[in-house]
């Protein structure tokens, strides 16, 4: 999950919720506005929505070679 900088300056920051005994309950995004105490800390890690879309596009287009390498590795492990 990525920190996302929205066009209006709001940040969407990933947050994981877990139970008292450490079990994962779920993942979500919380929104931080400029002026929020944690805003500046997260801003340096943020990607714009366009940058995130570009990463997703590249991952889909460039994933074939990685997938072939993984499948070859897996085949070696299984034999």
Short mmCIF file of N, CA and C in Angstrom, two decimals:
data_model
loop_
_atom_site.label_atom_id
_atom_site.label_comp_id
_atom_site.label_asym_id
_atom_site.label_seq_id
_atom_site.Cartn_x
_atom_site.Cartn_y
_atom_site.Cartn_z
N UNK A 1 0.85 -1.17 0.00
CA UNK A 1 0.00 0.00 0.00
C UNK A 1 0.90 1.24 0.00
N UNK A 2 0.44 2.25 -0.65
CA UNK A 2 1.22 3.47 -0.82
C UNK A 2 0.52 4.65 -0.14
N UNK A 3 1.32 5.66 0.22
CA UNK A 3 0.76 6.94 0.64
C UNK A 3 0.41 7.69 -0.64
N UNK A 4 -0.83 8.16 -0.75
CA UNK A 4 -1.31 8.79 -1.97
C UNK A 4 -1.62 10.26 -1.70
N UNK A 5 -1.08 11.13 -2.54
CA UNK A 5 -1.34 12.56 -2.46
C UNK A 5 -2.46 12.89 -3.44
N UNK A 6 -3.61 13.30 -2.92
CA UNK A 6 -4.74 13.66 -3.76
C UNK A 6 -4.58 15.07 -4.29
N UNK A 7 -5.32 15.39 -5.32
CA UNK A 7 -5.22 16.70 -5.98
C UNK A 7 -5.49 17.86 -5.04
N UNK A 8 -6.33 17.65 -4.03
CA UNK A 8 -6.65 18.74 -3.10
C UNK A 8 -5.65 18.87 -1.95
N UNK A 9 -4.57 18.05 -1.98
CA UNK A 9 -3.55 18.12 -0.95
C UNK A 9 -3.74 17.12 0.18
N UNK A 10 -4.86 16.44 0.21
CA UNK A 10 -5.12 15.42 1.22
C UNK A 10 -4.23 14.21 0.97
N UNK A 11 -3.74 13.61 2.04
CA UNK A 11 -2.97 12.37 1.93
C UNK A 11 -3.85 11.20 2.35
N UNK A 12 -3.76 10.11 1.61
CA UNK A 12 -4.36 8.84 2.03
C UNK A 12 -3.21 7.96 2.49
N UNK A 13 -3.25 7.63 3.78
CA UNK A 13 -2.16 6.88 4.41
C UNK A 13 -2.67 5.49 4.79
N UNK A 14 -1.93 4.44 4.40
CA UNK A 14 -2.37 3.09 4.76
C UNK A 14 -2.27 2.87 6.26
N UNK A 15 -3.23 2.13 6.78
CA UNK A 15 -3.24 1.80 8.20
C UNK A 15 -3.72 0.37 8.35
N UNK A 16 -3.06 -0.37 9.21
CA UNK A 16 -3.44 -1.75 9.49
C UNK A 16 -4.08 -1.80 10.86
N UNK A 17 -5.17 -2.51 10.96
CA UNK A 17 -5.87 -2.69 12.23
C UNK A 17 -5.66 -4.13 12.67
N UNK A 18 -5.21 -4.31 13.92
CA UNK A 18 -5.02 -5.65 14.44
C UNK A 18 -5.69 -5.79 15.80
N UNK A 19 -5.97 -7.01 16.15
CA UNK A 19 -6.61 -7.28 17.44
C UNK A 19 -5.56 -7.18 18.55
N UNK A 20 -6.03 -7.25 19.78
CA UNK A 20 -5.12 -7.16 20.93
C UNK A 20 -4.09 -8.29 20.94
N UNK A 21 -4.45 -9.43 20.37
CA UNK A 21 -3.50 -10.55 20.35
C UNK A 21 -2.65 -10.57 19.07
N UNK A 22 -2.74 -9.51 18.25
CA UNK A 22 -1.87 -9.37 17.09
C UNK A 22 -2.42 -9.88 15.78
N UNK A 23 -3.62 -10.43 15.79
CA UNK A 23 -4.21 -10.92 14.54
C UNK A 23 -4.62 -9.75 13.66
N UNK A 24 -4.39 -9.90 12.37
CA UNK A 24 -4.77 -8.88 11.40
C UNK A 24 -6.28 -8.84 11.25
N UNK A 25 -6.83 -7.64 11.41
CA UNK A 25 -8.27 -7.46 11.21
C UNK A 25 -8.52 -6.91 9.81
N UNK A 26 -7.68 -5.95 9.39
CA UNK A 26 -7.87 -5.40 8.06
C UNK A 26 -6.92 -4.27 7.76
N UNK A 27 -6.87 -3.90 6.49
CA UNK A 27 -6.08 -2.77 6.02
C UNK A 27 -7.04 -1.73 5.46
N UNK A 28 -6.69 -0.47 5.66
CA UNK A 28 -7.53 0.62 5.16
C UNK A 28 -6.65 1.84 4.94
N UNK A 29 -7.25 2.88 4.42
CA UNK A 29 -6.57 4.17 4.29
C UNK A 29 -7.24 5.17 5.23
N UNK A 30 -6.43 6.02 5.87
CA UNK A 30 -6.95 7.16 6.62
C UNK A 30 -6.53 8.41 5.86
N UNK A 31 -7.33 9.44 5.94
CA UNK A 31 -7.03 10.68 5.23
C UNK A 31 -6.48 11.72 6.19
N UNK A 32 -5.37 12.36 5.79
CA UNK A 32 -4.74 13.43 6.56
C UNK A 32 -4.77 14.70 5.73
N UNK A 33 -5.20 15.79 6.34
CA UNK A 33 -5.24 17.08 5.66
C UNK A 33 -3.99 17.88 6.04
N UNK A 34 -3.60 18.84 5.17
CA UNK A 34 -2.51 19.73 5.56
C UNK A 34 -2.84 20.35 6.93
N UNK A 35 -1.85 20.41 7.78
CA UNK A 35 -2.06 20.91 9.13
C UNK A 35 -2.19 19.80 10.15
N UNK A 36 -2.47 18.58 9.69
CA UNK A 36 -2.51 17.44 10.60
C UNK A 36 -1.11 17.22 11.15
N UNK A 37 -0.95 16.87 12.42
CA UNK A 37 0.38 16.71 13.01
C UNK A 37 1.28 15.70 12.26
N UNK A 38 0.71 14.67 11.65
CA UNK A 38 1.51 13.67 10.94
C UNK A 38 1.65 13.95 9.45
N UNK A 39 1.03 15.00 8.96
CA UNK A 39 1.00 15.28 7.52
C UNK A 39 2.40 15.38 6.92
N UNK A 40 3.27 16.21 7.48
CA UNK A 40 4.60 16.41 6.91
C UNK A 40 5.43 15.14 6.93
N UNK A 41 5.25 14.32 7.94
CA UNK A 41 6.00 13.06 8.04
C UNK A 41 5.68 12.14 6.86
N UNK A 42 4.42 12.11 6.45
CA UNK A 42 4.00 11.22 5.36
C UNK A 42 4.16 11.82 3.98
N UNK A 43 4.18 13.14 3.89
CA UNK A 43 4.21 13.81 2.58
C UNK A 43 5.41 13.40 1.74
N UNK A 44 6.57 13.20 2.37
CA UNK A 44 7.78 12.85 1.61
C UNK A 44 7.68 11.48 0.95
N UNK A 45 6.80 10.62 1.44
CA UNK A 45 6.63 9.27 0.88
C UNK A 45 5.50 9.19 -0.14
N UNK A 46 4.74 10.27 -0.28
CA UNK A 46 3.51 10.23 -1.06
C UNK A 46 3.76 10.18 -2.57
N UNK A 47 2.88 9.46 -3.24
CA UNK A 47 2.83 9.43 -4.70
C UNK A 47 1.53 10.10 -5.12
N UNK A 48 1.57 10.83 -6.22
CA UNK A 48 0.33 11.38 -6.75
C UNK A 48 -0.49 10.23 -7.35
N UNK A 49 -1.75 10.49 -7.59
CA UNK A 49 -2.60 9.47 -8.21
C UNK A 49 -2.07 9.09 -9.58
N UNK A 50 -1.50 10.06 -10.31
CA UNK A 50 -0.93 9.78 -11.63
C UNK A 50 0.32 8.90 -11.52
N UNK A 51 1.18 9.17 -10.53
CA UNK A 51 2.36 8.34 -10.33
C UNK A 51 1.98 6.91 -9.95
N UNK A 52 0.97 6.77 -9.13
CA UNK A 52 0.50 5.45 -8.74
C UNK A 52 -0.07 4.70 -9.94
N UNK A 53 -0.84 5.39 -10.77
CA UNK A 53 -1.39 4.76 -11.98
C UNK A 53 -0.27 4.32 -12.91
N UNK A 54 0.77 5.14 -13.04
CA UNK A 54 1.92 4.78 -13.88
C UNK A 54 2.63 3.55 -13.34
N UNK A 55 2.81 3.45 -12.04
CA UNK A 55 3.43 2.26 -11.43
C UNK A 55 2.60 1.02 -11.71
N UNK A 56 1.30 1.14 -11.56
CA UNK A 56 0.42 -0.01 -11.83
C UNK A 56 0.51 -0.42 -13.29
N UNK A 57 0.48 0.56 -14.19
CA UNK A 57 0.57 0.27 -15.62
C UNK A 57 1.87 -0.44 -15.94
N UNK A 58 2.99 0.08 -15.41
CA UNK A 58 4.30 -0.53 -15.67
C UNK A 58 4.35 -1.94 -15.08
N UNK A 59 3.79 -2.14 -13.90
CA UNK A 59 3.82 -3.47 -13.28
C UNK A 59 3.09 -4.46 -14.17
N UNK A 60 1.93 -4.08 -14.69
CA UNK A 60 1.16 -4.98 -15.56
C UNK A 60 1.93 -5.28 -16.84
N UNK A 61 2.51 -4.24 -17.45
CA UNK A 61 3.21 -4.42 -18.72
C UNK A 61 4.55 -5.13 -18.57
N UNK A 62 5.23 -4.91 -17.45
CA UNK A 62 6.58 -5.44 -17.29
C UNK A 62 6.64 -6.68 -16.42
N UNK A 63 5.50 -7.21 -16.03
CA UNK A 63 5.45 -8.34 -15.12
C UNK A 63 5.76 -9.68 -15.79
N UNK A 64 5.65 -9.77 -17.10
CA UNK A 64 5.80 -11.06 -17.78
C UNK A 64 7.13 -11.73 -17.48
N UNK A 65 8.23 -11.00 -17.59
CA UNK A 65 9.56 -11.58 -17.35
C UNK A 65 9.69 -12.04 -15.91
N UNK A 66 9.24 -11.24 -14.97
CA UNK A 66 9.30 -11.62 -13.56
C UNK A 66 8.48 -12.87 -13.30
N UNK A 67 7.31 -12.94 -13.91
CA UNK A 67 6.47 -14.13 -13.73
C UNK A 67 7.14 -15.37 -14.30
N UNK A 68 7.79 -15.25 -15.47
CA UNK A 68 8.51 -16.40 -16.04
C UNK A 68 9.64 -16.84 -15.11
N UNK A 69 10.38 -15.89 -14.57
CA UNK A 69 11.47 -16.23 -13.65
C UNK A 69 10.93 -16.94 -12.41
N UNK A 70 9.83 -16.44 -11.88
CA UNK A 70 9.24 -17.07 -10.70
C UNK A 70 8.78 -18.48 -11.01
N UNK A 71 8.10 -18.67 -12.12
CA UNK A 71 7.60 -20.00 -12.48
C UNK A 71 8.75 -20.98 -12.70
N UNK A 72 9.85 -20.51 -13.28
CA UNK A 72 11.02 -21.37 -13.46
C UNK A 72 11.62 -21.72 -12.10
N UNK A 73 11.72 -20.75 -11.21
CA UNK A 73 12.23 -21.01 -9.85
C UNK A 73 11.35 -22.02 -9.14
N UNK A 74 10.03 -21.83 -9.23
CA UNK A 74 9.10 -22.71 -8.57
C UNK A 74 9.21 -24.13 -9.12
N UNK A 75 9.36 -24.26 -10.42
CA UNK A 75 9.51 -25.58 -11.04
C UNK A 75 10.77 -26.27 -10.54
N UNK A 76 11.85 -25.49 -10.39
CA UNK A 76 13.09 -26.05 -9.84
C UNK A 76 12.90 -26.52 -8.40
N UNK A 77 12.15 -25.77 -7.62
CA UNK A 77 11.92 -26.14 -6.22
C UNK A 77 11.04 -27.37 -6.10
N UNK A 78 10.11 -27.51 -7.02
CA UNK A 78 9.17 -28.64 -6.96
C UNK A 78 9.80 -29.95 -7.44
N UNK A 79 10.90 -29.86 -8.17
CA UNK A 79 11.49 -31.11 -8.70
C UNK A 79 12.65 -31.60 -7.88
#
